[in-house]
XYZ file of C-alpha atoms in Angstrom:
230
model
C -18.616 10.424 7.078
C -15.473 12.599 7.118
C -12.193 10.613 7.059
C -8.490 11.312 6.930
C -6.330 8.787 4.873
C -2.498 8.447 5.446
C -0.087 6.458 3.407
C 3.699 6.532 4.248
C 4.351 2.813 3.645
C 6.858 3.384 0.973
C 8.709 6.396 -0.658
C 5.428 8.014 -1.644
C 3.773 10.028 1.117
C 0.034 10.539 0.422
C -2.700 12.263 2.588
C -6.307 12.649 1.494
C -9.556 13.725 2.922
C -12.968 12.409 1.993
C -16.328 13.802 2.993
C -19.579 12.052 2.387
C -18.125 10.051 -0.505
C -16.327 13.044 -2.136
C -12.580 13.476 -2.139
C -12.186 17.096 -1.085
C -8.441 17.166 -0.850
C -5.251 15.202 -1.557
C -1.487 15.678 -1.196
C 1.065 13.327 -2.790
C 4.925 13.517 -2.842
C 7.367 10.903 -4.169
C 10.930 11.909 -2.879
C 13.486 10.797 -0.447
C 12.523 12.846 2.537
C 11.724 11.884 6.076
C 8.096 10.984 6.561
C 8.242 11.443 10.168
C 9.114 15.110 9.865
C 6.802 15.887 6.946
C 3.637 13.934 7.711
C 1.994 15.938 10.507
C 2.647 19.391 8.702
C 1.088 17.809 5.633
C -1.978 16.699 7.487
C -2.363 20.027 9.186
C -1.989 21.915 5.860
C -4.538 19.727 4.130
C -7.083 19.902 6.710
C -6.818 23.703 6.813
C -7.045 23.875 3.040
C -10.305 21.917 3.001
C -11.773 23.887 5.984
C -11.922 20.982 8.321
C -10.781 20.487 11.912
C -9.522 17.134 13.420
C -12.612 16.999 15.584
C -14.886 16.788 12.578
C -13.220 13.511 11.508
C -15.183 10.161 11.919
C -12.380 7.944 11.066
C -8.596 7.698 10.313
C -7.641 5.482 7.430
C -4.173 4.234 7.012
C -2.195 2.162 4.453
C -1.072 -0.640 6.940
C 1.604 -2.357 4.800
C 3.516 -4.085 3.453
C 6.337 -1.791 2.470
C 9.229 -0.080 4.268
C 9.175 -1.127 7.965
C 9.955 2.359 9.059
C 7.506 3.979 6.692
C 4.583 1.616 7.683
C 5.280 2.275 11.438
C 5.190 6.045 10.936
C 1.868 6.002 9.205
C 0.231 3.452 11.445
C 1.680 5.259 14.606
C 0.309 8.596 13.577
C -3.066 7.044 12.685
C -3.463 5.173 15.857
C -2.401 8.224 17.957
C -4.848 10.516 16.107
C -7.776 8.015 16.287
C -7.238 7.349 19.949
C -6.973 11.128 20.865
C -10.073 11.880 18.900
C -11.983 8.907 20.099
C -12.601 7.494 16.576
C -11.822 4.243 14.911
C -8.968 3.441 12.560
C -9.184 1.486 9.301
C -6.378 -0.358 7.728
C -5.991 -1.070 3.956
C -3.307 -3.082 2.222
C -0.639 -0.799 0.702
C -0.534 -3.148 -2.339
C -4.245 -2.944 -2.686
C -4.144 0.795 -2.741
C -1.569 0.735 -5.644
C -3.577 -1.944 -7.485
C -6.485 0.449 -7.797
C -4.570 2.276 -10.336
C -5.244 -0.606 -12.685
C -8.771 -1.318 -11.772
C -10.095 -0.580 -15.282
C -7.322 -2.692 -16.945
C -8.676 -5.560 -19.146
C -6.659 -8.190 -17.567
C -4.838 -9.028 -14.300
C -3.068 -6.431 -12.149
C 0.195 -7.048 -10.197
C 1.171 -4.271 -7.795
C 4.709 -4.794 -6.388
C 7.239 -3.351 -4.020
C 10.921 -4.456 -3.912
C 11.601 -6.714 -1.033
C 15.426 -6.986 -1.485
C 17.594 -10.065 -2.141
C 15.473 -10.748 -5.291
C 12.147 -10.749 -3.497
C 9.036 -8.606 -3.982
C 5.977 -7.872 -2.070
C 3.053 -8.574 -4.322
C -0.398 -9.963 -4.894
C -2.584 -10.438 -7.946
C -5.879 -8.432 -8.529
C -8.593 -8.529 -11.134
C -12.275 -8.553 -11.768
C -14.241 -11.454 -10.197
C -17.962 -11.604 -9.663
C -18.294 -8.085 -11.073
C -16.021 -6.364 -8.835
C -12.229 -5.622 -8.675
C -10.574 -7.616 -5.915
C -7.709 -9.716 -4.784
C -7.309 -12.956 -6.659
C -4.080 -14.293 -5.169
C -3.064 -13.485 -1.658
C -0.499 -10.937 -0.933
C 2.973 -12.239 -0.133
C 6.690 -11.678 -0.073
C 8.293 -14.091 -2.726
C 11.197 -14.415 -4.967
C 10.421 -12.711 -8.277
C 11.435 -15.726 -10.315
C 9.052 -17.973 -8.241
C 6.058 -15.439 -8.521
C 6.658 -15.209 -12.411
C 6.401 -18.896 -12.606
C 3.091 -18.889 -10.817
C 1.828 -16.137 -13.300
C 2.926 -17.999 -16.297
C 0.222 -20.590 -15.641
C -2.314 -18.070 -17.048
C -2.946 -16.583 -20.384
C -4.216 -13.008 -19.731
C -2.153 -9.999 -19.923
C -0.722 -8.658 -16.709
C -0.357 -5.029 -15.772
C 2.604 -4.446 -13.502
C 2.587 -1.395 -11.211
C 5.002 0.166 -8.733
C 7.923 2.648 -8.435
C 10.295 -0.282 -7.856
C 9.362 -1.778 -11.237
C 12.617 -0.687 -13.068
C 14.532 -3.089 -10.623
C 12.537 -6.000 -12.022
C 11.226 -5.046 -15.405
C 13.902 -6.627 -17.473
C 13.255 -10.041 -16.007
C 9.468 -9.677 -16.324
C 9.913 -8.892 -20.052
C 12.008 -11.884 -20.556
C 9.551 -14.279 -19.109
C 6.282 -12.646 -20.301
C 6.944 -10.839 -23.524
C 3.788 -9.178 -24.867
C 1.695 -10.586 -21.985
C 3.453 -8.010 -19.716
C 2.046 -4.455 -19.571
C 3.814 -1.738 -17.610
C 1.930 1.287 -16.194
C 2.766 4.741 -17.085
C 4.457 7.324 -14.804
C 1.282 8.471 -12.941
C 0.170 4.793 -12.529
C 3.079 3.781 -10.119
C 2.202 6.166 -7.313
C -0.427 4.875 -4.826
C -3.029 7.494 -4.325
C -4.301 8.523 -0.854
C -7.762 9.325 -2.525
C -7.971 5.566 -3.561
C -6.970 4.669 0.030
C -9.705 6.930 1.427
C -12.362 5.519 -0.862
C -11.433 1.972 0.145
C -11.184 2.741 3.740
C -14.710 4.214 4.118
C -16.314 1.057 2.714
C -14.626 -1.024 5.605
C -15.196 -1.579 9.208
C -13.301 0.594 11.736
C -11.061 -0.918 14.374
C -10.126 -0.009 17.915
C -6.781 1.953 17.651
C -5.415 0.208 20.682
C -5.584 -3.286 19.060
C -4.909 -2.272 15.410
C -1.830 -3.746 13.905
C 0.088 -3.260 10.665
C 0.755 -5.982 8.115
C 4.409 -6.419 7.337
C 4.177 -9.874 5.648
C 7.587 -10.632 7.254
C 9.531 -9.815 10.435
C 12.004 -7.012 10.382
C 15.606 -8.320 10.081
C 16.395 -7.348 13.721
C 13.276 -9.089 14.917
C 14.031 -12.293 13.033
C 17.514 -12.372 14.449
C 16.349 -11.862 17.880
C 13.858 -14.799 17.674
C 16.493 -16.994 16.125
C 18.783 -16.220 19.041
C 15.997 -17.130 21.536
C 15.825 -20.664 19.978
C 19.520 -21.349 20.449
């Protein structure tokens, strides 16, 4: 199987190509630049670099959220459009799940997080169960203080990952002390190669019905719904 993986769900933009289980190309940037302008040129450049045409692809894999509403929509829109035009399925993978893969060999629990503003974080809890690395506590948007209270119930060390970690690290250290482990610089960027590897193991979906996972409504949508109830 040949597949293209796309992640624009947060500040990091990642693109990767996997062919028959081998990662043949990957491009990652972590900077404040417009994904909508840069994504298609990045895809075109990477496909040319690995001597592959879009028509050779069997699937498009995309980080489906949560994360930046705009970022998620850009990646999902491009993925759906490409899949529809090529007549191939699209596969979505949790953006938190992709980041969590950077800690899959950690001897403890893994907590990927993205800032959700107003003291909230997007997060979930991952670890090894039944011999495989997987989601242990469902992904959610939650107040950081409430999440830390839930994690305090255990005794295992917890590896915290994410580029938004500096916004919350002090509070985490205060509550967890030596139980808290923080990833190194390279651990905080989600990797499109991990997205690709996860995506080829899952079922493809019809691009027409595929939907992202925001975990909450955009502020404008929430206000509109509230106004409808008045």
